[in-house]
Amino acid sequence: MKKPYYEDEFGMLFSGDTKEVLDSLPASLVRMSITSPPYWAQRDYKNSGQLGQEQSFKEFVIKLAMYFDSVERVLQNDGTLWVNLDDTFYGSNKGAGGKSNKQLSNKGSHYTIDKGNKGSILENARTFQTLQELKRKSMCLIPERFAIEMIDNHGWVLRNDIVWHKPNAMTESAKDRFSLDYESLFMFSKQPNYFFNQQLEPAKEESIRRAKNGWNGRTIEEGSHKGMSKWMGSQKAIDSVTKGRNKRSVWSINTQPIRGLNHFAKFPETLITTPILAGSNEGDIVLDPFFGSGTTAIVCEKLKRRWIGVELSQQYCDEALNRIFQERTKQA
Ligand SMILES: C[S@@+](CC[C@H](N)C(=O)[O-])C[C@H]1O[C@@H](n2cnc3c(N)ncnc32)[C@H](O)[C@@H]1O
């Protein structure tokens, strides 16, 4: 087993390449995994070996799914894997690469080229012209291609494609399409049957009213709603709606500002709270294989889960640890 960069009773952080680190850990170690891997050709974290800088998005999708084979091995058989991924517009001449306000705030930028950036993303951009995998400006559909690769060729079961709707997403400069204000959060399991704590949300006012007062006073004798009139108004119906309904799969959550951090793609804590509650119990271990600024650890500690993180950049490891320690002081 590789030596952790940091370890205590709450968690363990490894500094290095995710695949190399995970392949050195014992199998079936974690209950669930949640992460946001680098998006393709959007941000340069300036570390050799980083994912997301491949010349072709097809190569990126294949490589990313292979990284998740290593996650699969350390995940318990009844475990779930949650992956937040965003798309890129092919070869557009604007947007990502430098630290624009959009990236710093994680409010969304989906382009492949920054004319002013002399880094590897610009190199990628040049290659795009040669590869011409798609026509310029087309969405690449990377999240969808990744999900298909995972279920077709890597044995995962895809159970949800959750839409993370960002109400505070910035308006984009494009005037020939609609502004994007969502990202995908996929929930995969290893097996058809898996560990899941059902999550509830408040039922609609109208459902509560119906349960209490009956179906508009009408009786329903025929069709698929037959029997509903008896159910509505019963104590069982009232108990069932007041408890709440099964949580839906479009989640409206604002992006969170990042104060004093170099890292520029932080998860909002609320986005990962529900998955962690659904996919684990108190005391379980949760893995984030692309740890970034350590949001997963912070939420895990609030929810009394243990955590394992892997992060390529030592600078981000240090920043994440500082953030975790500061949060512990706040909570104490
Ligand atoms: C989108 S960020 C994760 C953000 C994180 N969810 C948060 O809340 O801060 C992706 C991270 O993956 C890291 N990364 C890229 N390639 C990696 C690799 N091969 N092994 C480990 N980490 C890698 C990057 O340094 C970056 O910090």
XYZ file of C-alpha atoms and ligand atoms in Angstrom:
359
model
C 0.000 0.000 0.000
C 1.290 3.471 -0.914
C 2.104 5.688 2.039
C -0.634 8.248 2.760
C 0.328 11.911 2.522
C -1.802 12.492 5.604
C -3.776 10.197 7.904
C -5.842 10.533 11.070
C -8.900 8.906 12.675
C -11.263 10.667 10.234
C -9.563 10.141 6.916
C -6.604 9.455 4.701
C -5.199 11.562 1.874
C -2.891 10.196 -0.837
C -0.833 12.471 -3.054
C -0.309 10.905 -6.483
C -1.964 9.440 -9.533
C -5.379 7.948 -8.736
C -4.801 4.705 -10.594
C -1.396 4.059 -9.060
C -2.648 4.807 -5.552
C -5.896 2.821 -5.767
C -4.185 -0.210 -7.278
C -1.985 -0.342 -4.160
C -4.948 -0.416 -1.724
C -6.780 -3.526 -0.449
C -9.925 -4.528 -2.411
C -13.457 -3.766 -1.131
C -12.242 -1.053 1.220
C -14.894 1.639 0.676
C -18.705 1.766 0.855
C -19.146 4.389 -1.840
C -17.204 6.759 -4.048
C -18.142 10.258 -5.122
C -16.084 12.530 -7.315
C -15.759 15.150 -9.972
C -12.923 14.203 -12.345
C -11.232 16.860 -14.472
C -13.425 17.832 -17.434
C -11.886 17.419 -20.852
C -9.869 20.378 -22.187
C -11.431 22.876 -19.831
C -8.943 23.451 -17.060
C -5.219 23.020 -16.847
C -4.265 22.085 -13.282
C -0.614 22.301 -14.400
C 0.479 18.840 -13.229
C 2.077 16.198 -15.368
C -0.077 13.075 -15.494
C -3.318 15.007 -15.055
C -6.426 13.745 -16.789
C -8.397 15.998 -19.118
C -5.533 17.077 -21.411
C -5.864 14.240 -23.961
C -5.791 15.254 -27.622
C -9.049 13.487 -28.344
C -12.173 13.491 -26.191
C -12.742 9.882 -27.230
C -9.368 8.968 -25.738
C -10.310 10.898 -22.588
C -13.562 8.945 -22.167
C -11.786 5.595 -22.547
C -9.023 6.580 -20.126
C -11.444 7.950 -17.550
C -13.509 4.749 -17.552
C -10.271 2.779 -17.022
C -9.482 4.906 -13.966
C -12.867 3.891 -12.583
C -11.897 0.189 -12.954
C -9.470 0.920 -10.137
C -12.305 2.480 -8.113
C -14.437 -0.599 -8.789
C -11.843 -2.863 -7.174
C -11.710 -0.940 -3.906
C -15.506 -0.511 -3.774
C -17.537 -3.047 -1.788
C -19.799 -5.260 -3.904
C -22.939 -3.430 -2.772
C -21.326 -0.012 -3.246
C -22.243 2.934 -5.464
C -20.154 5.355 -7.515
C -21.317 8.933 -8.155
C -19.607 10.953 -10.903
C -20.176 14.626 -11.706
C -19.062 15.420 -15.259
C -19.611 18.279 -17.697
C -19.371 18.624 -21.460
C -17.140 20.686 -23.753
C -17.983 22.498 -26.984
C -15.637 21.339 -29.734
C -12.935 23.748 -30.861
C -14.701 26.982 -30.046
C -12.442 30.015 -30.046
C -13.412 31.309 -26.631
C -13.452 30.432 -23.005
C -11.423 28.074 -20.920
C -7.788 27.646 -20.136
C -7.035 30.691 -18.053
C -8.485 31.495 -14.696
C -11.472 33.491 -15.886
C -14.112 34.484 -13.365
C -16.249 31.687 -14.726
C -13.720 29.065 -13.762
C -12.901 30.652 -10.466
C -16.557 30.578 -9.520
C -17.272 27.216 -11.170
C -20.324 28.773 -12.739
C -19.597 27.116 -15.995
C -17.419 27.449 -19.010
C -17.455 24.738 -21.596
C -14.977 25.746 -24.272
C -11.750 24.237 -25.396
C -9.533 27.135 -26.358
C -8.249 30.279 -24.754
C -6.404 32.318 -27.340
C -4.328 34.014 -24.664
C -3.217 30.860 -22.905
C 0.168 29.444 -23.828
C -0.383 26.205 -21.891
C -1.341 22.734 -22.910
C -4.964 23.589 -23.603
C -3.805 25.796 -26.427
C -1.723 22.895 -27.656
C -4.860 20.778 -27.522
C -6.719 23.402 -29.461
C -4.181 23.223 -32.262
C -4.539 19.483 -32.337
C -8.306 19.781 -32.586
C -7.829 21.508 -35.914
C -5.823 18.507 -37.117
C -7.987 15.787 -35.633
C -11.316 17.326 -36.667
C -13.288 14.733 -34.735
C -16.370 16.921 -34.858
C -17.428 20.115 -36.521
C -16.425 23.214 -34.588
C -18.863 24.366 -31.882
C -20.624 21.012 -31.540
C -21.264 19.660 -28.052
C -19.044 16.585 -27.599
C -21.561 14.770 -25.343
C -18.719 13.606 -23.099
C -20.910 12.800 -20.056
C -23.210 10.649 -22.188
C -20.304 8.913 -23.964
C -18.662 8.256 -20.603
C -21.854 6.734 -19.146
C -22.229 4.476 -22.198
C -18.582 3.394 -21.999
C -19.019 2.573 -18.291
C -22.110 0.386 -18.820
C -21.141 -1.174 -22.165
C -17.498 -1.984 -21.522
C -16.824 -1.790 -17.773
C -19.750 -3.643 -16.206
C -21.314 -0.781 -14.233
C -25.058 -0.484 -13.682
C -26.253 3.080 -14.364
C -29.099 3.815 -11.928
C -29.557 7.583 -12.207
C -28.540 10.478 -14.386
C -29.172 13.312 -11.949
C -29.396 16.816 -13.389
C -27.563 19.363 -11.272
C -29.406 22.571 -12.160
C -27.381 25.674 -11.264
C -29.801 28.565 -10.648
C -26.895 31.048 -10.328
C -25.084 29.918 -13.509
C -23.575 32.865 -15.367
C -24.942 33.938 -18.700
C -22.571 32.790 -21.437
C -21.454 35.034 -24.271
C -22.864 32.786 -27.044
C -25.925 34.271 -28.711
C -26.619 31.405 -31.116
C -27.701 28.855 -28.484
C -29.199 28.771 -24.984
C -26.985 29.274 -21.932
C -26.148 26.053 -20.140
C -27.158 25.896 -16.504
C -26.810 22.224 -15.611
C -24.310 19.388 -15.247
C -24.718 15.625 -14.906
C -24.277 13.565 -11.765
C -24.333 9.852 -12.581
C -25.063 7.183 -9.999
C -23.577 3.784 -10.875
C -23.681 0.562 -8.875
C -21.516 -2.552 -9.173
C -24.490 -4.892 -8.936
C -28.237 -4.645 -9.675
C -28.886 -4.831 -5.907
C -26.894 -2.427 -3.807
C -26.851 -0.390 -0.610
C -29.143 2.653 -0.737
C -30.828 4.688 2.001
C -33.964 6.077 0.385
C -33.993 9.894 0.416
C -37.276 11.780 0.771
C -38.324 15.298 -0.154
C -41.481 17.161 0.892
C -44.575 16.066 -1.044
C -46.380 18.672 -3.177
C -49.030 20.775 -1.420
C -51.574 19.366 -3.819
C -50.761 15.736 -2.911
C -51.049 16.562 0.785
C -54.415 18.289 0.200
C -55.682 15.307 -1.805
C -54.515 12.801 0.791
C -56.337 14.744 3.488
C -59.522 15.660 1.648
C -59.923 12.893 -0.921
C -59.643 13.143 -4.725
C -61.686 16.320 -5.221
C -64.561 14.466 -3.575
C -64.980 12.346 -6.720
C -65.144 8.562 -6.699
C -62.975 6.757 -9.209
C -64.592 3.476 -10.194
C -62.712 2.608 -13.373
C -59.272 2.762 -14.973
C -55.831 2.961 -13.448
C -56.959 5.188 -10.570
C -59.661 2.717 -9.443
C -59.530 2.401 -5.673
C -57.758 5.756 -5.259
C -60.868 7.427 -3.891
C -60.872 5.005 -0.966
C -57.143 5.459 -0.368
C -57.295 9.264 -0.507
C -58.448 10.629 2.808
C -57.394 7.499 4.713
C -54.988 7.793 7.626
C -52.476 5.670 5.679
C -52.534 8.119 2.770
C -52.066 11.081 5.094
C -49.146 9.382 6.887
C -47.556 8.441 3.575
C -47.575 11.969 2.112
C -46.579 13.760 5.289
C -43.508 11.526 5.494
C -42.443 12.951 2.083
C -41.991 11.521 -1.388
C -39.077 9.756 -3.030
C -36.525 12.439 -3.974
C -36.655 13.495 -7.641
C -33.641 13.629 -9.943
C -33.372 17.312 -10.931
C -31.559 19.103 -8.116
C -31.384 22.909 -8.073
C -28.248 23.868 -6.201
C -26.237 27.074 -6.436
C -22.524 26.858 -7.130
C -20.452 27.895 -4.106
C -17.985 30.768 -4.203
C -14.388 29.863 -3.447
C -12.692 32.136 -0.996
C -8.928 32.036 -0.628
C -8.463 28.841 -2.635
C -6.373 28.275 -5.736
C -8.559 25.344 -6.675
C -11.252 26.343 -9.110
C -13.776 23.515 -9.484
C -15.175 22.985 -6.037
C -18.289 20.868 -5.432
C -21.069 22.652 -3.559
C -21.442 20.820 -0.246
C -25.197 20.350 -0.794
C -24.612 18.554 -4.097
C -22.784 15.701 -2.385
C -24.688 15.609 0.923
C -27.677 13.670 -0.473
C -25.528 11.066 -2.290
C -23.395 10.479 0.821
C -26.510 10.038 2.967
C -27.994 7.671 0.359
C -24.866 5.644 -0.332
C -23.383 5.147 3.147
C -24.032 4.861 6.869
C -22.235 6.627 9.699
C -18.743 5.156 10.118
C -18.520 3.958 6.483
C -15.590 4.968 4.274
C -16.250 7.267 1.294
C -13.647 7.612 -1.470
C -13.020 10.699 -3.607
C -10.440 9.687 -6.251
C -10.081 13.278 -7.592
C -10.039 15.098 -4.274
C -9.325 18.682 -5.407
C -10.075 21.079 -2.556
C -11.364 18.307 -0.285
C -15.098 19.080 -0.233
C -15.904 15.365 0.080
C -13.899 15.113 3.312
C -15.628 18.165 4.764
C -19.107 16.790 4.073
C -18.078 13.306 5.296
C -16.907 14.690 8.618
C -20.162 16.620 9.075
C -22.093 13.405 8.353
C -19.797 11.212 10.514
C -18.380 9.194 7.607
C -14.688 8.429 7.188
C -12.967 9.434 3.942
C -10.146 8.545 1.573
C -8.953 11.110 -0.963
C -6.482 10.928 -3.843
C -5.092 14.085 -5.460
C -2.285 14.464 -7.970
C -1.249 17.958 -6.986
C 0.639 18.303 -3.727
C -0.328 21.968 -3.577
C -4.031 21.027 -3.682
C -3.416 18.345 -1.041
C -1.979 21.006 1.287
C -4.790 23.461 0.537
C -7.430 20.775 1.067
C -5.895 19.773 4.411
C -5.830 23.408 5.562
C -9.470 23.743 4.594
C -10.387 20.538 6.461
C -8.545 21.679 9.610
C -10.196 25.109 9.482
C -13.599 23.473 9.102
C -12.894 21.217 12.103
C -12.107 24.284 14.204
C -15.361 25.921 13.074
C -17.376 22.801 13.943
C -15.673 22.262 17.346
C -12.630 18.853 -10.855
S -11.320 18.752 -9.732
C -12.079 18.081 -8.280
C -12.785 19.121 -7.459
C -13.367 18.596 -6.158
N -14.615 17.889 -6.393
C -13.599 19.729 -5.163
O -14.666 19.881 -4.569
O -12.658 20.508 -4.978
C -10.356 17.434 -10.338
C -9.055 17.186 -9.587
O -8.449 16.010 -10.132
C -7.045 16.158 -10.023
N -6.410 15.205 -10.960
C -6.250 15.299 -12.294
N -5.643 14.195 -12.801
C -5.419 13.375 -11.747
C -4.815 12.090 -11.623
N -4.332 11.446 -12.685
N -4.741 11.527 -10.378
C -5.218 12.203 -9.285
N -5.798 13.428 -9.344
C -5.896 14.011 -10.559
C -6.796 17.633 -10.357
O -5.568 18.077 -9.812
C -8.026 18.286 -9.719
O -7.706 18.770 -8.426
